[in-house]
Amino acid sequence: SLTRPSPHLLPRGAGSEDARAQRGASPSESSGRPAQQEVRATQFLRGAVSSGEVIEARTIAVHPGSGGRHKIWPAPQMAALCELLIQDGWQPLLIEGPADAAAVAAVLARLSQPVPVARDLSLAALASLLARCAGYAGNDSGVTHLAALCGVPTVAVFGPTRPQVWRPLGLRVTVVEAAGGDLSSLGADEVFEALRSGMR
């Protein structure tokens, strides 16, 4: 069920360091039939974002978390990105994995209006959900790799880790690397413009 603004769905088994994503497992390895997962993802989007038939074309998935704190873009910048998306007519959809509660809460606390949060999704349902979004922005994490593999226009934010080694694989991936590896120095405008450019 959907209760706004309370977060309500958590990607079960699809967290920032999910083992299956790390070893390249396909979404079909998760519990539940793929068709059922696709229906669940579609129902979630339609319930979370009230924009008629064009909701999927205006929804941007944003993952504030990561398996390592040193890889997390600070909440003020992540919240600022969400605000820029809203101002530009997009609907941010926060993704929260098992280790991401604090990171998501920190972003929500800084927003001028409530946004939906996805929790309790299997890996297959999360993949189906991401594939229906117009774009994705996130840290160096398993969810970001999943978004890239799903073909979503993906912006991956990198700080101290090396994108030459860890960048997501996909045809529509843009890496935004913080100068000197300092994520606090990376502004929301740069990530926003990279996301807009990647979705064209």
Short mmCIF file of C-alpha atoms in Angstrom, two decimals:
data_model
loop_
_atom_site.label_atom_id
_atom_site.label_comp_id
_atom_site.label_asym_id
_atom_site.label_seq_id
_atom_site.Cartn_x
_atom_site.Cartn_y
_atom_site.Cartn_z
CA SER A 1 0.00 0.00 0.00
CA LEU A 2 1.00 3.61 -0.47
CA THR A 3 1.06 6.14 2.31
CA ARG A 4 2.47 9.56 1.58
CA PRO A 5 4.81 11.00 2.69
CA SER A 6 5.77 7.94 4.73
CA PRO A 7 8.34 5.72 2.91
CA HIS A 8 6.74 2.38 2.11
CA LEU A 9 8.75 0.02 -0.08
CA LEU A 10 12.25 -1.34 0.53
CA PRO A 11 14.22 -3.22 -2.17
CA ARG A 12 14.63 -6.52 -0.34
CA GLY A 13 17.83 -8.23 -1.43
CA ALA A 14 18.61 -5.33 -3.75
CA GLY A 15 20.62 -3.12 -1.42
CA SER A 16 23.77 -1.24 -2.21
CA GLU A 17 26.00 -4.28 -1.78
CA ASP A 18 23.54 -6.96 -2.80
CA ALA A 19 25.48 -10.15 -3.47
CA ARG A 20 23.46 -11.15 -6.48
CA ALA A 21 23.96 -7.79 -8.18
CA GLN A 22 27.66 -7.90 -7.33
CA ARG A 23 28.10 -11.21 -9.15
CA GLY A 24 25.96 -10.14 -12.09
CA ALA A 25 22.95 -12.31 -11.31
CA SER A 26 19.94 -11.79 -13.52
CA PRO A 27 16.68 -10.46 -12.09
CA SER A 28 15.06 -13.84 -12.74
CA GLU A 29 17.04 -15.27 -9.83
CA SER A 30 14.90 -13.34 -7.39
CA SER A 31 11.74 -14.80 -5.94
CA GLY A 32 8.54 -14.32 -7.88
CA ARG A 33 7.76 -14.71 -11.57
CA PRO A 34 9.08 -11.94 -13.82
CA ALA A 35 5.60 -11.08 -15.11
CA GLN A 36 4.32 -10.67 -11.54
CA GLN A 37 7.29 -8.46 -10.69
CA GLU A 38 6.61 -6.29 -13.75
CA VAL A 39 2.99 -5.87 -12.74
CA ARG A 40 4.04 -4.94 -9.22
CA ALA A 41 6.52 -2.36 -10.49
CA THR A 42 3.94 -0.81 -12.80
CA GLN A 43 1.35 -0.68 -10.02
CA PHE A 44 3.88 0.96 -7.71
CA LEU A 45 4.68 3.68 -10.22
CA ARG A 46 1.03 4.41 -10.91
CA GLY A 47 0.27 4.55 -7.21
CA ALA A 48 3.29 6.65 -6.27
CA VAL A 49 3.15 9.25 -9.02
CA SER A 50 -0.23 10.67 -10.04
CA SER A 51 0.56 11.90 -13.56
CA GLY A 52 -1.84 9.90 -15.70
CA GLU A 53 -0.41 7.80 -18.50
CA VAL A 54 2.90 9.67 -18.73
CA ILE A 55 4.20 8.89 -15.25
CA GLU A 56 6.98 6.64 -16.43
CA ALA A 57 8.24 9.32 -18.80
CA ARG A 58 8.61 11.82 -15.94
CA THR A 59 9.94 9.64 -13.12
CA ILE A 60 13.61 9.79 -12.12
CA ALA A 61 14.91 7.16 -9.72
CA VAL A 62 17.41 8.47 -7.17
CA HIS A 63 19.45 6.23 -4.88
CA PRO A 64 21.05 8.16 -1.99
CA GLY A 65 22.81 5.18 -0.41
CA SER A 66 25.81 2.95 -0.97
CA GLY A 67 27.52 0.05 0.76
CA GLY A 68 30.32 2.35 1.95
CA ARG A 69 29.77 5.70 3.64
CA HIS A 70 32.79 7.16 1.87
CA LYS A 71 30.95 6.64 -1.44
CA ILE A 72 27.81 8.57 -0.45
CA TRP A 73 27.20 11.99 -2.00
CA PRO A 74 26.16 14.26 0.91
CA ALA A 75 22.44 14.58 1.62
CA PRO A 76 22.26 18.36 1.02
CA GLN A 77 23.48 17.91 -2.57
CA MET A 78 21.29 14.87 -3.19
CA ALA A 79 18.26 16.78 -1.88
CA ALA A 80 19.20 19.77 -4.03
CA LEU A 81 19.26 17.45 -7.07
CA CYS A 82 15.73 16.28 -6.23
CA GLU A 83 14.58 19.89 -5.92
CA LEU A 84 16.07 20.73 -9.32
CA LEU A 85 14.28 17.75 -10.84
CA ILE A 86 10.97 18.84 -9.33
CA GLN A 87 11.44 22.39 -10.57
CA ASP A 88 12.11 21.04 -14.06
CA GLY A 89 8.89 18.99 -14.05
CA TRP A 90 10.30 15.59 -13.08
CA GLN A 91 9.15 13.28 -10.28
CA PRO A 92 12.00 11.97 -8.10
CA LEU A 93 11.55 8.46 -6.76
CA LEU A 94 13.95 7.57 -3.94
CA ILE A 95 15.27 4.01 -3.77
CA GLU A 96 16.05 2.65 -0.31
CA GLY A 97 18.02 -0.55 0.22
CA PRO A 98 18.52 -2.41 3.52
CA ALA A 99 21.49 -0.22 4.51
CA ASP A 100 20.12 3.06 3.17
CA ALA A 101 17.58 4.16 5.79
CA ALA A 102 19.73 6.92 7.26
CA ALA A 103 20.81 8.25 3.85
CA VAL A 104 17.23 8.37 2.56
CA ALA A 105 15.92 9.96 5.75
CA ALA A 106 18.58 12.67 5.52
CA VAL A 107 17.47 13.53 1.99
CA LEU A 108 13.75 13.49 2.84
CA ALA A 109 14.33 15.85 5.76
CA ARG A 110 15.77 18.45 3.38
CA LEU A 111 13.05 18.39 0.71
CA SER A 112 10.41 21.07 0.37
CA GLN A 113 7.75 18.47 -0.45
CA PRO A 114 7.25 14.72 0.06
CA VAL A 115 8.47 12.31 -2.60
CA PRO A 116 7.77 8.59 -2.92
CA VAL A 117 10.29 6.05 -1.65
CA ALA A 118 10.62 2.49 -3.00
CA ARG A 119 11.16 -0.26 -0.44
CA ASP A 120 10.52 -3.99 -0.03
CA LEU A 121 11.08 -4.81 -3.70
CA SER A 122 12.75 -8.00 -4.83
CA LEU A 123 15.69 -7.65 -7.19
CA ALA A 124 13.42 -8.51 -10.13
CA ALA A 125 10.81 -5.95 -9.13
CA LEU A 126 13.46 -3.28 -8.59
CA ALA A 127 14.93 -3.98 -12.03
CA SER A 128 11.48 -3.75 -13.58
CA LEU A 129 10.82 -0.50 -11.74
CA LEU A 130 14.11 1.05 -12.83
CA ALA A 131 13.52 0.02 -16.44
CA ARG A 132 10.28 2.04 -16.42
CA CYS A 133 11.93 5.25 -15.22
CA ALA A 134 13.09 8.05 -17.52
CA GLY A 135 16.43 8.31 -15.75
CA TYR A 136 18.48 7.39 -12.70
CA ALA A 137 21.06 9.07 -10.48
CA GLY A 138 22.99 7.40 -7.70
CA ASN A 139 26.29 6.73 -5.99
CA ASP A 140 28.82 4.01 -6.67
CA SER A 141 26.53 1.16 -5.60
CA GLY A 142 24.94 -2.09 -6.67
CA VAL A 143 21.65 -0.33 -7.48
CA THR A 144 23.48 2.01 -9.85
CA HIS A 145 25.00 -0.97 -11.65
CA LEU A 146 21.54 -2.51 -11.91
CA ALA A 147 20.06 0.68 -13.38
CA ALA A 148 22.81 0.80 -15.99
CA LEU A 149 22.26 -2.83 -16.95
CA CYS A 150 18.52 -2.12 -17.32
CA GLY A 151 19.32 0.46 -20.00
CA VAL A 152 18.10 3.45 -18.00
CA PRO A 153 19.95 6.73 -18.69
CA THR A 154 22.20 6.54 -15.64
CA VAL A 155 24.34 9.12 -13.87
CA ALA A 156 26.83 7.54 -11.50
CA VAL A 157 28.39 9.83 -8.89
CA PHE A 158 31.96 8.90 -7.98
CA GLY A 159 34.20 10.26 -5.27
CA PRO A 160 37.12 8.36 -3.74
CA THR A 161 36.57 5.18 -5.77
CA ARG A 162 37.95 4.87 -9.29
CA PRO A 163 35.38 4.92 -12.11
CA GLN A 164 38.02 3.42 -14.40
CA VAL A 165 37.62 0.24 -12.36
CA TRP A 166 34.14 0.44 -10.85
CA ARG A 167 32.00 2.38 -13.33
CA PRO A 168 28.68 0.73 -14.25
CA LEU A 169 28.44 -1.05 -17.58
CA GLY A 170 25.73 0.12 -19.94
CA LEU A 171 25.05 2.01 -23.16
CA ARG A 172 23.62 5.09 -21.44
CA VAL A 173 25.93 5.70 -18.48
CA THR A 174 27.44 9.04 -17.51
CA VAL A 175 30.01 9.23 -14.73
CA VAL A 176 30.30 12.44 -12.74
CA GLU A 177 33.52 12.38 -10.74
CA ALA A 178 34.10 14.72 -7.80
CA ALA A 179 37.30 16.76 -8.03
CA GLY A 180 40.01 15.21 -5.92
CA GLY A 181 37.60 12.48 -4.85
CA ASP A 182 35.86 14.93 -2.49
CA LEU A 183 32.13 14.31 -2.84
CA SER A 184 31.29 17.35 -0.72
CA SER A 185 32.75 19.54 -3.47
CA LEU A 186 30.37 18.21 -6.13
CA GLY A 187 27.36 20.45 -6.70
CA ALA A 188 23.84 19.36 -7.63
CA ASP A 189 23.88 21.45 -10.82
CA GLU A 190 26.60 19.33 -12.39
CA VAL A 191 24.78 16.07 -11.73
CA PHE A 192 21.46 17.57 -12.84
CA GLU A 193 22.90 18.73 -16.17
CA ALA A 194 24.56 15.35 -16.73
CA LEU A 195 21.23 13.64 -16.12
CA ARG A 196 19.34 15.94 -18.47
CA SER A 197 21.97 15.46 -21.15
CA GLY A 198 21.90 11.68 -20.77
CA MET A 199 18.13 11.56 -21.21
CA ARG A 200 18.12 13.42 -24.52
#
